[in-house]
Amino acid sequence: QGISTTGISLVREHTEIVRPPRALWVTFELGRPLGIPDDPPFQRRVVQAALDLLVRTDGPLIADYPEHVPEVTDLSGWACPINLAPQTTDSLAA
């Protein structure tokens, strides 16, 4: 339709199957697509890298984001914000 699109991928295997026109693959924790919480400069670099893919016309493509989140000692803020646990039969009937 003539509208350029790009995205940020947390699960490379899914992105390889979907084959979007452009995707930036990041190695961050599930639920943290922009990386480090409360670090606007880092997050801006991630968003800019995704936006930089808009000029590419050789898609579908997956670009690897070069920065990694440094090791953290306090993982309490890094939990996935959604519950992905399978539902039991009892909870489906409710």
JSON list of N, CA and C in Angstrom, two decimals, residues 3-6 21-23 48-59 61:
[
{"chain": "A", "resi": 3, "resn": "ILE", "atom": "N", "xyz": [3.02, 2.22, 2.35]},
{"chain": "A", "resi": 3, "resn": "ILE", "atom": "CA", "xyz": [3.35, 2.73, 3.68]},
{"chain": "A", "resi": 3, "resn": "ILE", "atom": "C", "xyz": [4.48, 1.88, 4.24]},
{"chain": "A", "resi": 4, "resn": "SER", "atom": "N", "xyz": [5.62, 2.50, 4.50]},
{"chain": "A", "resi": 4, "resn": "SER", "atom": "CA", "xyz": [6.76, 1.77, 5.06]},
{"chain": "A", "resi": 4, "resn": "SER", "atom": "C", "xyz": [6.49, 1.40, 6.50]},
{"chain": "A", "resi": 5, "resn": "THR", "atom": "N", "xyz": [6.89, 0.19, 6.87]},
{"chain": "A", "resi": 5, "resn": "THR", "atom": "CA", "xyz": [6.69, -0.27, 8.25]},
{"chain": "A", "resi": 5, "resn": "THR", "atom": "C", "xyz": [7.97, -0.88, 8.78]},
{"chain": "A", "resi": 6, "resn": "THR", "atom": "N", "xyz": [8.10, -0.83, 10.08]},
{"chain": "A", "resi": 6, "resn": "THR", "atom": "CA", "xyz": [9.21, -1.48, 10.77]},
{"chain": "A", "resi": 6, "resn": "THR", "atom": "C", "xyz": [8.71, -1.91, 12.14]},
{"chain": "A", "resi": 21, "resn": "PRO", "atom": "N", "xyz": [8.31, -6.73, 6.52]},
{"chain": "A", "resi": 21, "resn": "PRO", "atom": "CA", "xyz": [9.20, -6.01, 5.61]},
{"chain": "A", "resi": 21, "resn": "PRO", "atom": "C", "xyz": [10.52, -5.62, 6.27]},
{"chain": "A", "resi": 22, "resn": "ARG", "atom": "N", "xyz": [10.47, -5.16, 7.51]},
{"chain": "A", "resi": 22, "resn": "ARG", "atom": "CA", "xyz": [11.65, -4.74, 8.26]},
{"chain": "A", "resi": 22, "resn": "ARG", "atom": "C", "xyz": [11.42, -5.02, 9.74]},
{"chain": "A", "resi": 23, "resn": "ALA", "atom": "N", "xyz": [12.43, -5.57, 10.39]},
{"chain": "A", "resi": 23, "resn": "ALA", "atom": "CA", "xyz": [12.33, -5.80, 11.84]},
{"chain": "A", "resi": 23, "resn": "ALA", "atom": "C", "xyz": [13.70, -5.63, 12.47]},
{"chain": "A", "resi": 48, "resn": "GLN", "atom": "N", "xyz": [15.56, 4.62, 17.35]},
{"chain": "A", "resi": 48, "resn": "GLN", "atom": "CA", "xyz": [16.21, 5.18, 16.17]},
{"chain": "A", "resi": 48, "resn": "GLN", "atom": "C", "xyz": [16.71, 4.08, 15.25]},
{"chain": "A", "resi": 49, "resn": "ALA", "atom": "N", "xyz": [17.24, 3.01, 15.81]},
{"chain": "A", "resi": 49, "resn": "ALA", "atom": "CA", "xyz": [17.71, 1.89, 14.99]},
{"chain": "A", "resi": 49, "resn": "ALA", "atom": "C", "xyz": [16.55, 1.26, 14.22]},
{"chain": "A", "resi": 50, "resn": "ALA", "atom": "N", "xyz": [15.39, 1.14, 14.86]},
{"chain": "A", "resi": 50, "resn": "ALA", "atom": "CA", "xyz": [14.22, 0.61, 14.18]},
{"chain": "A", "resi": 50, "resn": "ALA", "atom": "C", "xyz": [13.76, 1.56, 13.08]},
{"chain": "A", "resi": 51, "resn": "LEU", "atom": "N", "xyz": [13.74, 2.85, 13.36]},
{"chain": "A", "resi": 51, "resn": "LEU", "atom": "CA", "xyz": [13.32, 3.83, 12.36]},
{"chain": "A", "resi": 51, "resn": "LEU", "atom": "C", "xyz": [14.30, 3.92, 11.20]},
{"chain": "A", "resi": 52, "resn": "ASP", "atom": "N", "xyz": [15.58, 3.70, 11.47]},
{"chain": "A", "resi": 52, "resn": "ASP", "atom": "CA", "xyz": [16.59, 3.74, 10.41]},
{"chain": "A", "resi": 52, "resn": "ASP", "atom": "C", "xyz": [16.34, 2.65, 9.36]},
{"chain": "A", "resi": 53, "resn": "LEU", "atom": "N", "xyz": [15.64, 1.60, 9.74]},
{"chain": "A", "resi": 53, "resn": "LEU", "atom": "CA", "xyz": [15.35, 0.53, 8.78]},
{"chain": "A", "resi": 53, "resn": "LEU", "atom": "C", "xyz": [14.34, 0.97, 7.71]},
{"chain": "A", "resi": 54, "resn": "LEU", "atom": "N", "xyz": [13.63, 2.05, 7.95]},
{"chain": "A", "resi": 54, "resn": "LEU", "atom": "CA", "xyz": [12.60, 2.49, 7.00]},
{"chain": "A", "resi": 54, "resn": "LEU", "atom": "C", "xyz": [13.16, 2.84, 5.63]},
{"chain": "A", "resi": 55, "resn": "VAL", "atom": "N", "xyz": [14.43, 3.20, 5.55]},
{"chain": "A", "resi": 55, "resn": "VAL", "atom": "CA", "xyz": [15.02, 3.54, 4.26]},
{"chain": "A", "resi": 55, "resn": "VAL", "atom": "C", "xyz": [15.43, 2.29, 3.47]},
{"chain": "A", "resi": 56, "resn": "ARG", "atom": "N", "xyz": [15.44, 1.14, 4.11]},
{"chain": "A", "resi": 56, "resn": "ARG", "atom": "CA", "xyz": [15.85, -0.10, 3.45]},
{"chain": "A", "resi": 56, "resn": "ARG", "atom": "C", "xyz": [14.73, -0.61, 2.56]},
{"chain": "A", "resi": 57, "resn": "THR", "atom": "N", "xyz": [15.08, -1.05, 1.37]},
{"chain": "A", "resi": 57, "resn": "THR", "atom": "CA", "xyz": [14.09, -1.60, 0.43]},
{"chain": "A", "resi": 57, "resn": "THR", "atom": "C", "xyz": [14.42, -3.04, 0.07]},
{"chain": "A", "resi": 58, "resn": "ASP", "atom": "N", "xyz": [15.37, -3.64, 0.77]},
{"chain": "A", "resi": 58, "resn": "ASP", "atom": "CA", "xyz": [15.81, -5.00, 0.45]},
{"chain": "A", "resi": 58, "resn": "ASP", "atom": "C", "xyz": [15.16, -6.06, 1.33]},
{"chain": "A", "resi": 59, "resn": "GLY", "atom": "N", "xyz": [13.96, -5.77, 1.84]},
{"chain": "A", "resi": 59, "resn": "GLY", "atom": "CA", "xyz": [13.28, -6.69, 2.74]},
{"chain": "A", "resi": 59, "resn": "GLY", "atom": "C", "xyz": [12.61, -7.83, 2.03]},
{"chain": "A", "resi": 61, "resn": "LEU", "atom": "N", "xyz": [13.59, -8.15, 5.96]},
{"chain": "A", "resi": 61, "resn": "LEU", "atom": "CA", "xyz": [14.88, -8.21, 6.61]},
{"chain": "A", "resi": 61, "resn": "LEU", "atom": "C", "xyz": [14.74, -8.17, 8.12]}
]
